[in-house]
PDB file of C-alpha atoms in Angstrom:
ATOM      1  CA  ASP A   1       0.027  -0.223   0.006  1.00  0.00           C
ATOM      2  CA  ASP A   2       0.783   3.816  -0.080  1.00  0.00           C
ATOM      3  CA  PHE A   3       2.661   3.493   3.117  1.00  0.00           C
ATOM      4  CA  ASP A   4       5.100   0.497   2.050  1.00  0.00           C
ATOM      5  CA  HIS A   5       7.674   2.952   0.593  1.00  0.00           C
ATOM      6  CA  ASP A   6      11.201   3.772   1.579  1.00  0.00           C
ATOM      7  CA  ASP A   7      10.727   6.997   3.230  1.00  0.00           C
ATOM      8  CA  GLY A   8      12.141   6.314   6.734  1.00  0.00           C
ATOM      9  CA  TYR A   9       8.750   6.583   8.300  1.00  0.00           C
ATOM     10  CA  SER A  10       6.480   3.968   9.768  1.00  0.00           C
ATOM     11  CA  ALA A  11       2.870   3.374   9.516  1.00  0.00           C
ATOM     12  CA  SER A  12       2.493   4.828  12.998  1.00  0.00           C
ATOM     13  CA  ASP A  13       4.487   7.845  12.160  1.00  0.00           C
ATOM     14  CA  TRP A  14       1.835   8.613   9.161  1.00  0.00           C
ATOM     15  CA  LYS A  15      -1.050   7.950  11.911  1.00  0.00           C
ATOM     16  CA  LEU A  16       0.429  10.447  14.263  1.00  0.00           C
ATOM     17  CA  LEU A  17       0.507  13.070  11.413  1.00  0.00           C
ATOM     18  CA  ALA A  18      -2.940  12.320  10.318  1.00  0.00           C
ATOM     19  CA  GLU A  19      -4.153  12.527  13.848  1.00  0.00           C
ATOM     20  CA  ALA A  20      -2.335  16.015  14.221  1.00  0.00           C
ATOM     21  CA  LEU A  21      -3.719  17.393  11.220  1.00  0.00           C
ATOM     22  CA  SER A  22      -7.259  16.283  11.691  1.00  0.00           C
ATOM     23  CA  LYS A  23      -7.451  16.624  15.596  1.00  0.00           C
ATOM     24  CA  LYS A  24      -8.922  13.235  15.678  1.00  0.00           C
ATOM     25  CA  GLN A  25      -7.730   9.814  17.155  1.00  0.00           C
ATOM     26  CA  ILE A  26      -7.749   7.126  14.893  1.00  0.00           C
ATOM     27  CA  GLN A  27      -9.173   3.905  16.289  1.00  0.00           C
ATOM     28  CA  GLY A  28      -9.358   1.012  13.756  1.00  0.00           C
ATOM     29  CA  SER A  29     -12.104   2.339  11.314  1.00  0.00           C
ATOM     30  CA  GLN A  30     -13.483   4.854  13.765  1.00  0.00           C
ATOM     31  CA  LEU A  31     -12.560   8.420  14.644  1.00  0.00           C
ATOM     32  CA  ALA A  32     -12.784  10.100  17.845  1.00  0.00           C
ATOM     33  CA  ASP A  33     -12.218  13.864  19.038  1.00  0.00           C
ATOM     34  CA  LEU A  34      -8.957  14.503  20.649  1.00  0.00           C
ATOM     35  CA  SER A  35      -8.982  16.590  23.681  1.00  0.00           C
ATOM     36  CA  GLY A  36      -6.899  19.975  23.783  1.00  0.00           C
ATOM     37  CA  SER A  37      -4.129  18.375  25.546  1.00  0.00           C
ATOM     38  CA  GLU A  38      -3.949  15.235  23.295  1.00  0.00           C
ATOM     39  CA  TRP A  39      -4.093  17.243  20.302  1.00  0.00           C
ATOM     40  CA  ARG A  40      -1.228  19.464  21.668  1.00  0.00           C
ATOM     41  CA  GLN A  41       0.853  16.178  22.594  1.00  0.00           C
ATOM     42  CA  ARG A  42       0.231  14.709  18.943  1.00  0.00           C
ATOM     43  CA  ILE A  43       1.768  18.099  17.529  1.00  0.00           C
ATOM     44  CA  LYS A  44       4.773  17.675  19.813  1.00  0.00           C
ATOM     45  CA  ASP A  45       5.211  13.976  18.965  1.00  0.00           C
ATOM     46  CA  CYS A  46       4.850  14.910  15.264  1.00  0.00           C
ATOM     47  CA  ARG A  47       7.373  17.531  15.349  1.00  0.00           C
ATOM     48  CA  GLN A  48       9.866  15.175  16.546  1.00  0.00           C
ATOM     49  CA  ALA A  49       8.987  12.077  14.456  1.00  0.00           C
ATOM     50  CA  ILE A  50       8.362  14.035  11.205  1.00  0.00           C
ATOM     51  CA  PRO A  51       9.935  17.532  11.501  1.00  0.00           C
ATOM     52  CA  GLU A  52       9.483  18.493   7.747  1.00  0.00           C
ATOM     53  CA  PHE A  53       5.916  17.892   7.747  1.00  0.00           C
ATOM     54  CA  ILE A  54       5.259  20.491  10.658  1.00  0.00           C
ATOM     55  CA  LYS A  55       8.035  22.943  10.223  1.00  0.00           C
ATOM     56  CA  ASN A  56       8.529  25.944  12.584  1.00  0.00           C
ATOM     57  CA  ASP A  57      10.479  28.733  10.465  1.00  0.00           C
ATOM     58  CA  TRP A  58       9.606  31.359  13.340  1.00  0.00           C
ATOM     59  CA  SER A  59      12.104  32.472  15.865  1.00  0.00           C
ATOM     60  CA  LYS A  60      11.213  31.857  19.507  1.00  0.00           C
ATOM     61  CA  GLU A  61      10.271  35.371  19.806  1.00  0.00           C
ATOM     62  CA  ASP A  62       8.064  35.412  16.689  1.00  0.00           C
ATOM     63  CA  ALA A  63       6.355  32.161  17.796  1.00  0.00           C
ATOM     64  CA  ILE A  64       5.488  33.691  21.068  1.00  0.00           C
ATOM     65  CA  HIS A  65       4.170  36.799  19.502  1.00  0.00           C
ATOM     66  CA  ARG A  66       1.935  34.528  17.204  1.00  0.00           C
ATOM     67  CA  HIS A  67       0.547  32.553  20.087  1.00  0.00           C
ATOM     68  CA  ARG A  68      -0.124  35.750  22.162  1.00  0.00           C
ATOM     69  CA  SER A  69      -2.155  37.264  19.096  1.00  0.00           C
ATOM     70  CA  ARG A  70      -3.863  34.172  18.393  1.00  0.00           C
ATOM     71  CA  LEU A  71      -4.543  33.625  22.109  1.00  0.00           C
ATOM     72  CA  GLU A  72      -6.338  37.140  22.365  1.00  0.00           C
ATOM     73  CA  ARG A  73      -8.374  36.646  19.313  1.00  0.00           C
ATOM     74  CA  GLY A  74      -9.489  33.277  20.607  1.00  0.00           C
ATOM     75  CA  LEU A  75     -10.323  35.056  24.037  1.00  0.00           C
ATOM     76  CA  GLU A  76     -12.078  37.685  22.521  1.00  0.00           C
ATOM     77  CA  ALA A  77     -14.457  35.075  20.184  1.00  0.00           C
ATOM     78  CA  HIS A  78     -14.839  32.965  23.132  1.00  0.00           C
ATOM     79  CA  ASP A  79     -13.075  30.152  21.182  1.00  0.00           C
ATOM     80  CA  TRP A  80     -11.824  28.022  24.291  1.00  0.00           C
ATOM     81  CA  TYR A  81     -10.364  25.480  21.795  1.00  0.00           C
ATOM     82  CA  ALA A  82      -8.184  28.016  20.177  1.00  0.00           C
ATOM     83  CA  VAL A  83      -7.336  29.447  23.502  1.00  0.00           C
ATOM     84  CA  GLN A  84      -6.200  26.000  24.886  1.00  0.00           C
ATOM     85  CA  TRP A  85      -3.990  25.339  21.763  1.00  0.00           C
ATOM     86  CA  ASN A  86      -2.267  28.735  21.943  1.00  0.00           C
ATOM     87  CA  LEU A  87      -1.874  28.271  25.636  1.00  0.00           C
ATOM     88  CA  GLY A  88       0.045  25.101  24.996  1.00  0.00           C
ATOM     89  CA  GLY A  89       2.242  26.714  22.466  1.00  0.00           C
ATOM     90  CA  LEU A  90       3.319  29.278  25.051  1.00  0.00           C
ATOM     91  CA  GLU A  91       3.846  26.422  27.602  1.00  0.00           C
ATOM     92  CA  THR A  92       6.315  24.907  25.100  1.00  0.00           C
ATOM     93  CA  LEU A  93       7.983  27.867  24.426  1.00  0.00           C
ATOM     94  CA  LEU A  94       8.303  29.415  27.765  1.00  0.00           C
ATOM     95  CA  GLY A  95       8.120  26.632  29.900  1.00  0.00           C
ATOM     96  CA  PRO A  96       5.409  25.673  32.401  1.00  0.00           C
ATOM     97  CA  ARG A  97       6.522  27.875  35.486  1.00  0.00           C
ATOM     98  CA  ASP A  98       7.272  30.792  33.471  1.00  0.00           C
ATOM     99  CA  ARG A  99       5.770  33.886  34.919  1.00  0.00           C
ATOM    100  CA  GLU A 100       4.378  34.913  31.427  1.00  0.00           C
ATOM    101  CA  PHE A 101       2.825  31.798  30.753  1.00  0.00           C
ATOM    102  CA  LEU A 102       1.247  31.314  34.122  1.00  0.00           C
ATOM    103  CA  THR A 103      -0.006  34.950  33.739  1.00  0.00           C
ATOM    104  CA  ALA A 104      -1.511  34.053  30.418  1.00  0.00           C
ATOM    105  CA  LYS A 105      -2.916  30.919  31.440  1.00  0.00           C
ATOM    106  CA  ALA A 106      -4.815  32.351  34.609  1.00  0.00           C
ATOM    107  CA  GLU A 107      -6.128  35.299  32.747  1.00  0.00           C
ATOM    108  CA  ALA A 108      -7.484  33.083  30.034  1.00  0.00           C
ATOM    109  CA  LYS A 109      -9.267  30.640  32.706  1.00  0.00           C
ATOM    110  CA  VAL A 110     -10.698  33.893  34.547  1.00  0.00           C
ATOM    111  CA  ARG A 111     -12.170  35.015  31.618  1.00  0.00           C
ATOM    112  CA  GLN A 112     -13.754  31.774  30.750  1.00  0.00           C
ATOM    113  CA  ALA A 113     -14.919  31.606  34.140  1.00  0.00           C
ATOM    114  CA  THR A 114     -16.496  34.820  33.848  1.00  0.00           C
ATOM    115  CA  SER A 115     -18.151  33.824  30.552  1.00  0.00           C
ATOM    116  CA  LEU A 116     -19.703  30.430  32.181  1.00  0.00           C
ATOM    117  CA  ALA A 117     -20.818  32.656  35.242  1.00  0.00           C
ATOM    118  CA  GLN A 118     -22.495  34.989  32.652  1.00  0.00           C
ATOM    119  CA  ALA A 119     -24.112  31.958  31.228  1.00  0.00           C
ATOM    120  CA  GLY A 120     -25.315  30.894  34.445  1.00  0.00           C
ATOM    121  CA  ASN A 121     -22.938  27.970  35.104  1.00  0.00           C
ATOM    122  CA  ALA A 122     -21.599  29.020  38.235  1.00  0.00           C
ATOM    123  CA  SER A 123     -20.230  25.593  39.312  1.00  0.00           C
ATOM    124  CA  GLU A 124     -18.271  25.062  36.085  1.00  0.00           C
ATOM    125  CA  ALA A 125     -17.048  28.692  36.669  1.00  0.00           C
ATOM    126  CA  MET A 126     -15.848  27.878  39.741  1.00  0.00           C
ATOM    127  CA  ARG A 127     -13.991  25.069  38.667  1.00  0.00           C
ATOM    128  CA  HIS A 128     -11.931  27.113  36.522  1.00  0.00           C
ATOM    129  CA  TRP A 129     -11.299  29.608  39.416  1.00  0.00           C
ATOM    130  CA  ASP A 130     -10.248  27.012  41.672  1.00  0.00           C
ATOM    131  CA  SER A 131      -7.458  26.235  39.273  1.00  0.00           C
ATOM    132  CA  VAL A 132      -6.180  29.419  39.088  1.00  0.00           C
ATOM    133  CA  VAL A 133      -5.974  30.600  42.885  1.00  0.00           C
ATOM    134  CA  THR A 134      -2.595  29.172  43.420  1.00  0.00           C
ATOM    135  CA  ASP A 135      -1.156  30.985  40.346  1.00  0.00           C
ATOM    136  CA  LEU A 136      -2.523  34.442  41.401  1.00  0.00           C
ATOM    137  CA  PRO A 137       0.617  35.258  43.484  1.00  0.00           C
ATOM    138  CA  GLN A 138       3.183  33.836  41.224  1.00  0.00           C
ATOM    139  CA  ALA A 139       1.708  35.601  38.256  1.00  0.00           C
ATOM    140  CA  GLN A 140       1.899  39.246  39.875  1.00  0.00           C
ATOM    141  CA  SER A 141      -0.272  40.765  37.092  1.00  0.00           C
ATOM    142  CA  PRO A 142      -2.537  43.734  38.298  1.00  0.00           C
ATOM    143  CA  GLU A 143      -4.806  42.885  35.159  1.00  0.00           C
ATOM    144  CA  LEU A 144      -5.447  39.278  36.231  1.00  0.00           C
ATOM    145  CA  LEU A 145      -6.529  40.731  39.600  1.00  0.00           C
ATOM    146  CA  ASN A 146      -8.670  43.097  37.711  1.00  0.00           C
ATOM    147  CA  LEU A 147     -10.053  40.285  35.632  1.00  0.00           C
ATOM    148  CA  ALA A 148     -10.628  38.243  39.034  1.00  0.00           C
ATOM    149  CA  HIS A 149     -12.663  41.267  40.455  1.00  0.00           C
ATOM    150  CA  ARG A 150     -15.054  41.323  37.410  1.00  0.00           C
ATOM    151  CA  PHE A 151     -15.474  37.718  37.626  1.00  0.00           C
ATOM    152  CA  ALA A 152     -16.468  38.194  41.227  1.00  0.00           C
ATOM    153  CA  ASN A 153     -18.943  41.154  40.551  1.00  0.00           C
ATOM    154  CA  THR A 154     -20.602  38.812  37.740  1.00  0.00           C
ATOM    155  CA  LEU A 155     -21.048  36.031  40.059  1.00  0.00           C
ATOM    156  CA  PHE A 156     -22.525  38.234  42.463  1.00  0.00           C
ATOM    157  CA  TYR A 157     -25.074  39.845  40.071  1.00  0.00           C
ATOM    158  CA  GLN A 158     -25.900  36.626  38.973  1.00  0.00           C
ATOM    159  CA  GLY A 159     -27.187  35.858  42.505  1.00  0.00           C
ATOM    160  CA  ASN A 160     -24.273  33.303  43.351  1.00  0.00           C
ATOM    161  CA  HIS A 161     -23.299  35.459  46.523  1.00  0.00           C
ATOM    162  CA  ILE A 162     -21.540  32.494  48.399  1.00  0.00           C
ATOM    163  CA  GLU A 163     -19.264  32.055  45.312  1.00  0.00           C
ATOM    164  CA  ALA A 164     -18.603  35.713  45.071  1.00  0.00           C
ATOM    165  CA  ARG A 165     -17.571  35.938  48.578  1.00  0.00           C
ATOM    166  CA  ASP A 166     -15.125  33.058  48.318  1.00  0.00           C
ATOM    167  CA  VAL A 167     -13.496  34.661  45.064  1.00  0.00           C
ATOM    168  CA  ALA A 168     -13.536  38.177  46.847  1.00  0.00           C
ATOM    169  CA  MET A 169     -11.550  36.266  49.959  1.00  0.00           C
ATOM    170  CA  ASN A 170      -9.103  34.821  47.564  1.00  0.00           C
ATOM    171  CA  LEU A 171      -8.579  38.163  45.865  1.00  0.00           C
ATOM    172  CA  VAL A 172      -8.076  39.960  49.177  1.00  0.00           C
ATOM    173  CA  GLU A 173      -5.565  37.346  50.298  1.00  0.00           C
ATOM    174  CA  SER A 174      -3.724  37.665  46.939  1.00  0.00           C
ATOM    175  CA  TYR A 175      -3.656  41.584  47.163  1.00  0.00           C
ATOM    176  CA  ASP A 176      -1.872  40.886  50.818  1.00  0.00           C
ATOM    177  CA  THR A 177       0.581  38.573  49.289  1.00  0.00           C
ATOM    178  CA  LEU A 178       1.293  40.825  46.320  1.00  0.00           C
ATOM    179  CA  PHE A 179       1.640  44.235  47.955  1.00  0.00           C
ATOM    180  CA  GLY A 180       1.887  43.444  51.551  1.00  0.00           C
ATOM    181  CA  VAL A 181      -0.928  43.140  54.426  1.00  0.00           C
ATOM    182  CA  GLY A 182      -2.989  46.468  54.684  1.00  0.00           C
ATOM    183  CA  ASN A 183      -2.369  47.665  51.218  1.00  0.00           C
ATOM    184  CA  ARG A 184      -4.409  50.056  49.545  1.00  0.00           C
ATOM    185  CA  GLN A 185      -5.714  47.743  47.037  1.00  0.00           C
ATOM    186  CA  ALA A 186      -7.182  45.237  49.770  1.00  0.00           C
ATOM    187  CA  VAL A 187      -8.679  48.275  51.553  1.00  0.00           C
ATOM    188  CA  ASP A 188     -10.294  49.404  48.747  1.00  0.00           C
ATOM    189  CA  LEU A 189     -11.507  46.039  48.079  1.00  0.00           C
ATOM    190  CA  PHE A 190     -13.011  45.542  51.313  1.00  0.00           C
ATOM    191  CA  SER A 191     -14.828  48.977  51.013  1.00  0.00           C
ATOM    192  CA  LEU A 192     -16.565  47.850  47.749  1.00  0.00           C
ATOM    193  CA  LEU A 193     -17.511  44.587  49.324  1.00  0.00           C
ATOM    194  CA  ALA A 194     -19.117  46.496  52.239  1.00  0.00           C
ATOM    195  CA  ASP A 195     -20.549  48.716  49.927  1.00  0.00           C
ATOM    196  CA  SER A 196     -22.170  46.062  47.961  1.00  0.00           C
ATOM    197  CA  HIS A 197     -23.250  44.313  50.968  1.00  0.00           C
ATOM    198  CA  TRP A 198     -21.217  41.229  50.571  1.00  0.00           C
ATOM    199  CA  ASN A 199     -20.690  39.292  53.473  1.00  0.00           C
ATOM    200  CA  LEU A 200     -17.102  38.098  53.945  1.00  0.00           C
ATOM    201  CA  GLY A 201     -17.873  35.774  56.923  1.00  0.00           C
ATOM    202  CA  GLU A 202     -21.378  34.116  57.248  1.00  0.00           C
ATOM    203  CA  THR A 203     -23.553  33.707  54.248  1.00  0.00           C
ATOM    204  CA  GLN A 204     -25.651  36.910  53.415  1.00  0.00           C
ATOM    205  CA  GLU A 205     -29.380  36.606  54.094  1.00  0.00           C
ATOM    206  CA  GLY A 206     -32.229  38.563  52.414  1.00  0.00           C
TER     207      GLY A 206
END
C-alpha cells in the first residue's frame, strides 16, 4: 500500500501526522475527537517524529508573539479550543513555570470562568477559578486581579453570593501577598465589598 515505501517513516508515524492534522484519534476504522491536551501532545510528537511536515520557521520571539495574538483573538471570540491550543504553544516555548505563561493561563481561565458565570453555569465557573487561585501570587499581574474582580462581580450580580464571597476572599489574600498586608488595593476591595453588602463571613441573608 501507500505506506510501504522507503521514506524512513513507519505507518505509526503517518498515523500520528494524520491525527495531528485532523484533530482526531484513529481507532481502527473509527474516529474520535482529541482533547486539547491530547492534540497538543500529537503536535509535539509529530514535530519530533516527522519534523519536515510540521516546520517551525519562526524565531522563538516570533512564535511567542504569534501565540499571544491568536490567544487574544480566541479569548475575544470565546473560542476556548483556540485558547487552549495557543496556551499550549506558549507553555512549550516559555516553560510551564514561566511567569508570563502562568499569567496568560490564569487570565484565560478567569475570562472563561466569567463567560461561564454570565451563562449561568456557576459551578463550572468556580471549577475554572479553583484551578487559578494558586497561580495568582506567582503571576503578579494587576490585570489578572482586575479580571478576577470582574469575575467576582459577575457571580454576585448573577445571584451566586457565596461563590462571589469566596472569590473576593481569595482576591484579598492575593492582594496581601502581592502588595503587603493592609495595602491600599485590599482596603479598597474591602470597602467595595461592604458597599455592595457582600458578607465576608457568614452567608448573606435577604
